[in-house]
Short mmCIF file of C-alpha atoms in Angstrom, two decimals:
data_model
loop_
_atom_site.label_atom_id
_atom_site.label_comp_id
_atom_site.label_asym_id
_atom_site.label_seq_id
_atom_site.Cartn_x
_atom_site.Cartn_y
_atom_site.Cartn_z
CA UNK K 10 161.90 11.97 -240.12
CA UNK K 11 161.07 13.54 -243.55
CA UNK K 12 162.65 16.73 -244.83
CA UNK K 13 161.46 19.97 -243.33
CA UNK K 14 160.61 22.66 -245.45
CA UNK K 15 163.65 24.72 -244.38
CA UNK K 16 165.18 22.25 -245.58
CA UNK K 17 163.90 23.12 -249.52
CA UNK K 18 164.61 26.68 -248.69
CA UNK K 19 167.18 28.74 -250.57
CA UNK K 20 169.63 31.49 -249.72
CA UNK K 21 168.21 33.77 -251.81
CA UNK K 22 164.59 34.03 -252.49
CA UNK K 23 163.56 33.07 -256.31
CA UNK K 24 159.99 33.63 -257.92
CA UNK K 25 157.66 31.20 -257.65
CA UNK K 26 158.36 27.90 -260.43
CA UNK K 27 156.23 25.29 -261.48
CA UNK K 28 154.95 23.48 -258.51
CA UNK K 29 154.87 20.23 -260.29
CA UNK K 30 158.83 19.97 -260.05
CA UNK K 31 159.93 18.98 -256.84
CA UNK K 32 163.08 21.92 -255.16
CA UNK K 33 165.42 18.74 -255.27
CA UNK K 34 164.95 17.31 -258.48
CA UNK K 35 165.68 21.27 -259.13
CA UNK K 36 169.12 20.79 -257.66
CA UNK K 37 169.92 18.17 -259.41
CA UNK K 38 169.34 19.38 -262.43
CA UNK K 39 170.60 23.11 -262.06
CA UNK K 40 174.11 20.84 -261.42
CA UNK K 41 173.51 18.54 -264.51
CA UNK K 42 173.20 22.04 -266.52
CA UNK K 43 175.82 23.77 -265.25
CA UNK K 44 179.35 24.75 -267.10
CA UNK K 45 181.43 24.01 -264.20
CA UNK K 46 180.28 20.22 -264.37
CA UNK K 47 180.81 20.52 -268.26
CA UNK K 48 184.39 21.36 -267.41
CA UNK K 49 185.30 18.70 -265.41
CA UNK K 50 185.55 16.64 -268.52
CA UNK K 51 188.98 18.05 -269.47
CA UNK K 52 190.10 17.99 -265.76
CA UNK K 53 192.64 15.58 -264.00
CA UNK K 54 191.38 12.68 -262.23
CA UNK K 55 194.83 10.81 -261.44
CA UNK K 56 196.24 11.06 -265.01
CA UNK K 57 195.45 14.11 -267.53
CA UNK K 58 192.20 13.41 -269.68
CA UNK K 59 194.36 13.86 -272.66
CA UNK K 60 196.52 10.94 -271.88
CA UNK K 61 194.80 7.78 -272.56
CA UNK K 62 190.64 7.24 -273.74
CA UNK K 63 189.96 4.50 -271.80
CA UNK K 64 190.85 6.33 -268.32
CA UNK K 65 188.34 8.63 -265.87
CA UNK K 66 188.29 11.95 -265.89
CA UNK K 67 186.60 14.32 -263.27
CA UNK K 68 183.10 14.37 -265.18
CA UNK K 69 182.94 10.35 -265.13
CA UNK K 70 184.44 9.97 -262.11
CA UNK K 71 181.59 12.21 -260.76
CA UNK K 72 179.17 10.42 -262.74
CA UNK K 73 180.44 7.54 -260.97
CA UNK K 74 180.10 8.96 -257.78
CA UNK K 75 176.80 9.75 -258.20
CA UNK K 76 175.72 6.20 -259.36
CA UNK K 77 176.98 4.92 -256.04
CA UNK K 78 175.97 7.46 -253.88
CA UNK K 79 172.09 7.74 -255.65
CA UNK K 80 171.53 3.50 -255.05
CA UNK K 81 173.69 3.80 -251.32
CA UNK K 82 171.30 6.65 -249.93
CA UNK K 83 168.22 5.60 -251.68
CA UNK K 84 168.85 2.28 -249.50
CA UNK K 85 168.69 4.38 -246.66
CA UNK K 86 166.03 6.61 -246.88
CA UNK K 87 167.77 9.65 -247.82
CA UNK K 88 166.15 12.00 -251.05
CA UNK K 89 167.87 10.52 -254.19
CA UNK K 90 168.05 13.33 -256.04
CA UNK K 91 170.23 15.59 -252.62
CA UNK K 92 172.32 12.90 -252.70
CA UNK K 93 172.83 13.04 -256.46
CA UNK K 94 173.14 16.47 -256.63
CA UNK K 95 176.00 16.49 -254.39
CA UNK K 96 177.46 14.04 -255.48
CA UNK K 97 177.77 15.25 -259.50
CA UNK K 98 179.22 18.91 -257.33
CA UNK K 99 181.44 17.28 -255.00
CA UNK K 100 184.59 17.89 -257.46
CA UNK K 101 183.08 21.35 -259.14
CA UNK K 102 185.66 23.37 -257.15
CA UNK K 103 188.91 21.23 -258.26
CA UNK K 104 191.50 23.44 -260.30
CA UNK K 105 193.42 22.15 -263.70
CA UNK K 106 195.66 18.99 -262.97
CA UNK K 107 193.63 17.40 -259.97
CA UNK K 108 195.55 17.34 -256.18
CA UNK K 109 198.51 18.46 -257.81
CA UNK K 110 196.90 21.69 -259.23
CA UNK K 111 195.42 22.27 -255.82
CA UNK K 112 198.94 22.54 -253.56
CA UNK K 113 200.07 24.88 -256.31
CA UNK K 114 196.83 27.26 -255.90
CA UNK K 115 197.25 26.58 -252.37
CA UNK K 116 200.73 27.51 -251.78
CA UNK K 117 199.89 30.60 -253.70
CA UNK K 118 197.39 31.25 -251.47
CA UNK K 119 198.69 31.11 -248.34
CA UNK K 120 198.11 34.01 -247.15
CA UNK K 121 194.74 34.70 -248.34
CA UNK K 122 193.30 31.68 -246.66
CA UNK K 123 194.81 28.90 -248.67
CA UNK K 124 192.84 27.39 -251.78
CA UNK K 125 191.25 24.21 -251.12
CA UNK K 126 189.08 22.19 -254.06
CA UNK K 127 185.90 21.62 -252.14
CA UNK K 128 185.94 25.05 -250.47
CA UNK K 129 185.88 26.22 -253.86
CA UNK K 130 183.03 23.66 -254.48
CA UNK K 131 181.38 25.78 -251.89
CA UNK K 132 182.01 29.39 -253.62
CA UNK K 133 180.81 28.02 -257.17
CA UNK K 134 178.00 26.90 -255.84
CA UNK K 135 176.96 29.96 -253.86
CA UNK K 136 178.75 32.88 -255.92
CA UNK K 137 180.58 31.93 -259.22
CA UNK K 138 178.43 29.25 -261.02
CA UNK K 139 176.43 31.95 -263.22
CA UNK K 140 172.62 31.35 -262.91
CA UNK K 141 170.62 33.51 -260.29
CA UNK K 142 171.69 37.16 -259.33
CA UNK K 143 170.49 39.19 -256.86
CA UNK K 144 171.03 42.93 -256.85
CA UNK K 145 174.49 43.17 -255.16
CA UNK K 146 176.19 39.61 -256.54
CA UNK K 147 175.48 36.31 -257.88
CA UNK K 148 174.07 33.61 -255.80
CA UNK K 149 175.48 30.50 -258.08
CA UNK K 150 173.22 27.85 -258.38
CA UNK K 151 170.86 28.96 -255.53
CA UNK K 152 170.62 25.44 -254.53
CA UNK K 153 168.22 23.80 -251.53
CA UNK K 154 169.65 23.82 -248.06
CA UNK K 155 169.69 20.35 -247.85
CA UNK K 156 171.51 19.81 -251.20
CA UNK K 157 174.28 22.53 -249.92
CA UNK K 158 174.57 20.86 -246.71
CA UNK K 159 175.04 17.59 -248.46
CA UNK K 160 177.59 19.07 -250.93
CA UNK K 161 179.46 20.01 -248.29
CA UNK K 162 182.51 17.40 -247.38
CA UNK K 163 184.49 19.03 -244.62
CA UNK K 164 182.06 21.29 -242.58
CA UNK K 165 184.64 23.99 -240.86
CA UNK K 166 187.11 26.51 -242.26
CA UNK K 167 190.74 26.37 -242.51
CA UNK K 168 191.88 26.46 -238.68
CA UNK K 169 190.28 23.41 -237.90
CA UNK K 170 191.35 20.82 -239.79
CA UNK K 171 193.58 20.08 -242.58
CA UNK K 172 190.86 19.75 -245.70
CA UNK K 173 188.58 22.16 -245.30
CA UNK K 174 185.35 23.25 -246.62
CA UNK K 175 184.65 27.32 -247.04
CA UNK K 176 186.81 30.42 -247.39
CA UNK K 177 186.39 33.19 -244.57
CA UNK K 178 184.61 35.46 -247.20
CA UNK K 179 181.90 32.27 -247.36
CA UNK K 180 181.11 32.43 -243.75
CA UNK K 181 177.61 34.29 -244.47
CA UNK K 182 176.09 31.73 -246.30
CA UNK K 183 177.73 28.46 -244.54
CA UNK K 184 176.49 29.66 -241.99
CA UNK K 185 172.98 30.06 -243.71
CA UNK K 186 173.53 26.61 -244.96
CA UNK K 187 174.26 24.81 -241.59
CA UNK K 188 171.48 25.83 -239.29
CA UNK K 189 169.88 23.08 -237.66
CA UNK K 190 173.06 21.02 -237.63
CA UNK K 191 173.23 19.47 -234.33
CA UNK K 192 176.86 20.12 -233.88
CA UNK K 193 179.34 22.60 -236.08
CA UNK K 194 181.38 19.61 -237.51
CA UNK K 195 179.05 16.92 -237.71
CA UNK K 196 177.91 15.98 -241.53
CA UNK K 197 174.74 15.23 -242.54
CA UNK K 198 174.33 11.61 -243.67
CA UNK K 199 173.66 12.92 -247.36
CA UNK K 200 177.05 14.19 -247.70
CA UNK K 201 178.60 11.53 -245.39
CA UNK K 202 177.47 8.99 -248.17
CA UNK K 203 178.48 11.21 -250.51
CA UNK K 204 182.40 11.16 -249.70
CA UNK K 205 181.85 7.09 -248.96
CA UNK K 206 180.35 6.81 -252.57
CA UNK K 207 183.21 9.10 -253.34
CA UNK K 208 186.61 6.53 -251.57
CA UNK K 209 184.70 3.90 -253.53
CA UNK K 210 184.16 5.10 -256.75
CA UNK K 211 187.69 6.23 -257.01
CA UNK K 212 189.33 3.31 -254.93
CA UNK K 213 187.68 0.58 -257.27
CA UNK K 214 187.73 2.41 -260.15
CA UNK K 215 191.82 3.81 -259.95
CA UNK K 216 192.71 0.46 -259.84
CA UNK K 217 190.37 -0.82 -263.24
CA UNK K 218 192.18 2.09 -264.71
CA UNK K 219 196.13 0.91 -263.95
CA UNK K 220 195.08 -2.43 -265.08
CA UNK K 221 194.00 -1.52 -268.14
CA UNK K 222 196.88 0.82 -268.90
CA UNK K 223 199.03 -2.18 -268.01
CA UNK K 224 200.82 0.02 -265.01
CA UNK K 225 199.43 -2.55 -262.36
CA UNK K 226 199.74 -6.05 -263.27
CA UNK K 227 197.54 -8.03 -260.86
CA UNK K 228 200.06 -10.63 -261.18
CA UNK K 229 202.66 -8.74 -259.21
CA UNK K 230 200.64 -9.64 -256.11
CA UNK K 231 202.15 -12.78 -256.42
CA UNK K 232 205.41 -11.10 -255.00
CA UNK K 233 205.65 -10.55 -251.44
CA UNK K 234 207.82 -7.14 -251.64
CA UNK K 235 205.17 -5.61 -254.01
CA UNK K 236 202.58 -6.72 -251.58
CA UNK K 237 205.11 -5.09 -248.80
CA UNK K 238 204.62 -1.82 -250.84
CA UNK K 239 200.69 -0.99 -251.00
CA UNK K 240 200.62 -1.99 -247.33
CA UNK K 241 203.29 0.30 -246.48
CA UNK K 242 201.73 3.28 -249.09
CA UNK K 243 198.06 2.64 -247.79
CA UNK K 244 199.60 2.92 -244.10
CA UNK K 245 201.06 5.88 -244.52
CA UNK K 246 198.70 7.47 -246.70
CA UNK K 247 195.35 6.54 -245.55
CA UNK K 248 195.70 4.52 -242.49
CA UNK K 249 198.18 6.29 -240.07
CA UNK K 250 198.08 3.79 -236.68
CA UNK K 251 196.37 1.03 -238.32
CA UNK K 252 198.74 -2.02 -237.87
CA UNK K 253 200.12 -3.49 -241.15
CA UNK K 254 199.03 -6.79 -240.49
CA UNK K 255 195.24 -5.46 -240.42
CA UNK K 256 196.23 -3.89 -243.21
CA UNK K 257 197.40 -6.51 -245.26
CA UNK K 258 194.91 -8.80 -244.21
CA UNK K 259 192.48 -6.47 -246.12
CA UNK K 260 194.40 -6.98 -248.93
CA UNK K 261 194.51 -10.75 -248.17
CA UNK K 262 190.41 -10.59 -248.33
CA UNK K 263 190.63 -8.82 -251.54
CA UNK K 264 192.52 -11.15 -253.30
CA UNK K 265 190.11 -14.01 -252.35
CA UNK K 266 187.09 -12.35 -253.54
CA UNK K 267 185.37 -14.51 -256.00
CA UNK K 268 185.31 -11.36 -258.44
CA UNK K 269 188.78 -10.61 -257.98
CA UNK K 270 191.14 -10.77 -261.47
CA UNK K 271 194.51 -12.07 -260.66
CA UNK K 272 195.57 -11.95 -264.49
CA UNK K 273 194.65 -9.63 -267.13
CA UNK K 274 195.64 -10.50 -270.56
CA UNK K 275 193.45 -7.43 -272.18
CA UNK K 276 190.99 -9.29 -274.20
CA UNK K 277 187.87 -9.58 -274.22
CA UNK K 278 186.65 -11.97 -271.86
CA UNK K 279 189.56 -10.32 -269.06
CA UNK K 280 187.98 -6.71 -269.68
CA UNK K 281 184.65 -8.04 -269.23
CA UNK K 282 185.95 -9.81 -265.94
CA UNK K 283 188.08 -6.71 -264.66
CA UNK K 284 184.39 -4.62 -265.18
CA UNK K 285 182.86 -7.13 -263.11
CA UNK K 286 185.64 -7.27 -260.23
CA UNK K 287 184.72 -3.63 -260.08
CA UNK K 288 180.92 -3.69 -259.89
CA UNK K 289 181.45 -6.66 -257.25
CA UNK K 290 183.91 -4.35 -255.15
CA UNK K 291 181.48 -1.44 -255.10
CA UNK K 292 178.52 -4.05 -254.05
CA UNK K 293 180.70 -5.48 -251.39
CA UNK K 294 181.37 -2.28 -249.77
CA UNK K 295 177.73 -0.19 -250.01
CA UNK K 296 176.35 -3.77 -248.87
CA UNK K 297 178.35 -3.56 -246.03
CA UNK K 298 177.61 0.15 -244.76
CA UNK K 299 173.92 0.06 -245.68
CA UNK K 300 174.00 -3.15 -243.21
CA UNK K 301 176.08 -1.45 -240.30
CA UNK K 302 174.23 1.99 -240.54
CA UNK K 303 171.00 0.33 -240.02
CA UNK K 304 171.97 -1.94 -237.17
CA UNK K 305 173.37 1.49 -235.13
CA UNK K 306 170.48 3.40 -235.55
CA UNK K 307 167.78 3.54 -232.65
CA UNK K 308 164.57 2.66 -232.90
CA UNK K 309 162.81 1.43 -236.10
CA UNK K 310 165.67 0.61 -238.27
CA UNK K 311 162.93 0.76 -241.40
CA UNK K 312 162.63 4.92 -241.01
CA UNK K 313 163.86 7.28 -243.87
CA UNK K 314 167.24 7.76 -242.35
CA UNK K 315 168.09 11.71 -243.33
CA UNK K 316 169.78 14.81 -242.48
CA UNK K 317 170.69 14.26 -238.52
CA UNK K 318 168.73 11.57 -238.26
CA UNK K 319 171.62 9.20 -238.49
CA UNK K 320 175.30 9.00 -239.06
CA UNK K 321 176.49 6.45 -241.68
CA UNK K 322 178.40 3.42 -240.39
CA UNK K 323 181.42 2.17 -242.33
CA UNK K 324 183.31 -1.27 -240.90
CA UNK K 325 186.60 -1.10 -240.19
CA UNK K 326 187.44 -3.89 -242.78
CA UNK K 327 185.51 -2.33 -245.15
CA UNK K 328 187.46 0.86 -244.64
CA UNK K 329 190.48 -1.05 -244.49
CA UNK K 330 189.86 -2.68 -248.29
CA UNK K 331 188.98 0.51 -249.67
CA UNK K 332 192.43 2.32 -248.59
CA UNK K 333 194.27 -0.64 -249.61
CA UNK K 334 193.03 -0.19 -253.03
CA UNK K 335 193.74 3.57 -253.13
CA UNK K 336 197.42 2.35 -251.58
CA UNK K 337 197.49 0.38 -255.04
CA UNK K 338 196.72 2.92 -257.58
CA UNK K 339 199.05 5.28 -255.19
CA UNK K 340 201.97 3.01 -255.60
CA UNK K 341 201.66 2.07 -259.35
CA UNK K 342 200.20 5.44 -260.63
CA UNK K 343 200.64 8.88 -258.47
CA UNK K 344 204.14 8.14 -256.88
CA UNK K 345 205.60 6.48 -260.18
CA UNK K 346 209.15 7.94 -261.31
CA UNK K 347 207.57 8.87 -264.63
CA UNK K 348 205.06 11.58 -262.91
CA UNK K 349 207.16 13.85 -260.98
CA UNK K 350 208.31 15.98 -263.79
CA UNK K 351 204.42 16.29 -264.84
CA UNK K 352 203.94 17.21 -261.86
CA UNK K 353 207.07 19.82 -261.19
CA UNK K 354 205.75 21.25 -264.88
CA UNK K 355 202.08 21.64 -264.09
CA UNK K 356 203.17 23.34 -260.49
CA UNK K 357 205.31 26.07 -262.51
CA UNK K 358 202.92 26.53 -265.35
CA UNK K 359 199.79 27.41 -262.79
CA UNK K 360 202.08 29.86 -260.63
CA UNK K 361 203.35 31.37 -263.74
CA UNK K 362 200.08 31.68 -264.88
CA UNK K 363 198.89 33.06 -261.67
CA UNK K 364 201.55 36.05 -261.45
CA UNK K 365 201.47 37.17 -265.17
CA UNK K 366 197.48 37.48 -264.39
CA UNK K 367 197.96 39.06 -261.75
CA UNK K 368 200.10 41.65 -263.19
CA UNK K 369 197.98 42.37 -266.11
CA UNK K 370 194.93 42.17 -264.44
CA UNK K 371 192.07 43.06 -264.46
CA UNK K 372 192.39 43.37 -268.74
CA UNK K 373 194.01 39.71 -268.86
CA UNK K 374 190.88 38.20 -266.87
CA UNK K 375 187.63 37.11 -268.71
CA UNK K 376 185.08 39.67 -267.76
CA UNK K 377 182.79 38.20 -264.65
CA UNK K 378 186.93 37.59 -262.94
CA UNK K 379 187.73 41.25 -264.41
CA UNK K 380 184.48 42.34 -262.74
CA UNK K 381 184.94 40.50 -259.45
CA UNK K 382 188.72 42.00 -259.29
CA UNK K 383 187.70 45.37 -259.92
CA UNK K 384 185.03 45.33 -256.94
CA UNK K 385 187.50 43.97 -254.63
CA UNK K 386 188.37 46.12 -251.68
CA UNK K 387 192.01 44.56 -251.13
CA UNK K 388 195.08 42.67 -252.65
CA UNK K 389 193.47 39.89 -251.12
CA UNK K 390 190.22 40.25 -252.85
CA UNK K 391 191.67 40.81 -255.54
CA UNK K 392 193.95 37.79 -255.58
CA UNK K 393 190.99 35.85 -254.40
CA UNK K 394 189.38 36.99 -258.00
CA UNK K 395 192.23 35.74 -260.34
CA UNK K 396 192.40 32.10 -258.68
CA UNK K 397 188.64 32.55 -259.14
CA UNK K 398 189.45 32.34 -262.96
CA UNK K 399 192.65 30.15 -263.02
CA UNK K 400 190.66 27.18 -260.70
CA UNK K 401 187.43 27.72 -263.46
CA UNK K 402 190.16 26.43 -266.11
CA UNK K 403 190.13 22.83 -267.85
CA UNK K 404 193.78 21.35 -268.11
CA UNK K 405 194.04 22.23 -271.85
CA UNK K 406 193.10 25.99 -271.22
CA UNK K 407 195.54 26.24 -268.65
CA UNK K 408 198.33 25.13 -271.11
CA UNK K 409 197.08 27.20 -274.19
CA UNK K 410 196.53 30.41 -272.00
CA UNK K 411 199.97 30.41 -270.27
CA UNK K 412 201.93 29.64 -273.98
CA UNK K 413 200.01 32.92 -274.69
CA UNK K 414 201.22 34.93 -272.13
CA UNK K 415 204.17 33.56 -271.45
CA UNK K 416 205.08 33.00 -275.47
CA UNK K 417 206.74 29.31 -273.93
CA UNK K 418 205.81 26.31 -275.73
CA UNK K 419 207.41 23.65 -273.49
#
């Protein structure tokens, strides 16, 4: 099964372009161009860009992502360049200061429809993301149905699950996006190996990043109650029901890998061995679902494996490993003493933000936001419009621009 030509198809019809480009490697590169991936470079990943040079921010991370999720569905048949292009989008819609920044919006939001990063994702892509405009509003990026559908993580709105993946005023063109799809929550396999590319980009690379900052020393596996801990934080983070001896038996099979660094003294030779670890780790695990994927499908396992054609097949081991190393970086990075306040500060500053914007809006807003709020038929749509603009902001902009209105410093 190649791709159909609805699949190249775009919401809103653009003049002909040069027919020597193909419509995906257009997607790809409309993303690569865009300012919103430009911004991610000065947005969270787990720790603030600002903090250390050595760790990821959202722009390599995605660059990561890609990487993975290019090699993993060119493997399997699927168009490199869809799953590239969703992969480089798949964090466009995340606010200033990562997860955290995203309850804050959310709570805000609550009763607007909530704020979620890759329903935003969605919006960007389709409305905010300035490049084609149509008489009535802009159209984003204009992307390939194929490429939305594969940018798109979570498939249904807020009611049905907890992550979600459009806003209510997004309907029109998720709905647009997600004709032909056998079934109104199952992904396509583009964006299914887009959020496995995704676990293992950040699982592997989280934990690189705690080594080298000296919060995790790989040594301290050595001690049976910090072992204790990432089962326990991987259980109850990413494997609710999963026994803990499974569990720690993936981390057993970690620890034996022949890659796997069990000291790290920081020179030389030990960064060059904690780089491999991680490019053995990523191997291990696309391996493993390129091999189970193609021994589920029916018939000739050799076919381009695309859009509905297939679902992608991840072992449970393999699934195991992968949420015992985000349980890691969990327990000796996101849920470390020295983060809550951080994370109590950057809550406050993006609701302060929020309601002074709100109150001096739509002057205080740069102009497309001040535009958007002015058009808006309600205090919804209008709130809608100013988390537009506070979710658009890097982490540094979000400081600076709340000492200005606010006149705080601290």
């Amino acid at each position: 099964m190649t791709y159909h030509p609805e699949d190249r198809r775009r919401w809103h019809t653009e003049p002909p372009k040069d027919p020597r480009r193909g419509e995906f490697p257009r997607d790809r590169a409309r993303v690569v161009h865009s300012s919103a991936l430009r911004r991610l470079s000065a947005k969270t990943q787990v720790v603030g860009p600002a903090s250390d040079e050595f760790v990821r921010n959202r722009l390599t991370h995605s660059l990561e992502v890609a990487q993975v999720g290019r090699e993993l569905g060119s493997a399997l048949g699927c168009d490199p360049d869809v799953v590239d292009t969703a992969c480089l989008a798949h964090d466009l819609g995340h606010p200033p200061f990562g997860h955290n920044g995203e309850g804050a919006l959310d709570e805000i939001c609550a009763g607007i429809g909530g704020f979620e990063g890759n329903a935003q994702t969605l919006r960007l892509l389709t409305r905010l993301e300035p490049k084609v405009v149509g008489p009535q509003r802009g159209y984003g990026l204009n992307l390939t149905r194929a490429s939305l559908d594969a940018c798109t993580k979570y498939p249904w709105t807020r009611g049905e699950g907890g992550k979600f993946g459009v806003y209510d005023d997004d309907l029109e063109v998720f709905t647009w996006l997600r004709a032909g799809a056998p079934s109104g929550s199952r992904r396509c396999i583009e964006a299914q190996v887009m959020d496995l590319a995704d676990d293992v980009a950040y699982s592997v690379h989280d934990v690189e990043d705690a080594v080298v900052s000296g919060r995790f020393d790989p040594r301290m596996l050595e001690d049976d109650d910090e072992t204790a801990r990432i089962v326990a934080q991987a259980r109850d983070w990413y494997l609710p029901g999963v026994p803990e001896p499974d569990i720690a038996a993936g981390l057993d099979r970690l620890r034996h890998d022949p890659a796997w660094v069990s000291a790290f003294t920081g020179d030389y030779a030990s960064l060059a061995a904690l780089k491999n670890m991680a490019s053995q780790l990523i191997g291990r695990f696309v391996r493993s679902a390129e091999s189970a994927t193609r021994a589920a499908v029916d018939g000739d396992p050799a076919l381009p494996l695309t859009r509905y054609r297939a679902d992608l097949v991840v072992p449970d081991e393999t699934a195991v490993e992968i949420a015992v190393l985000k349980g890691l970086a969990a327990v000796y990075v996101m849920t470390v003493e020295d983060r809550q306040p951080v994370y109590a500060l950057q809550r406050e500053l993006l609701m302060e933000l929020v309601q002074v914007l709100e109150d001096r809006a739509p002057k205080a807003l740069d102009l497309p936001y001040a535009l958007a709020w002015s058009a808006a038929g309600d205090d919804a749509g209008r709130l809608r419009a100013v988390i537009d603009q506070v979710a658009s902001l890097t982490d540094a902009r979000a400081v600076a621009w709340h000492r200005e209105v606010t006149g705080r410093t601290g």
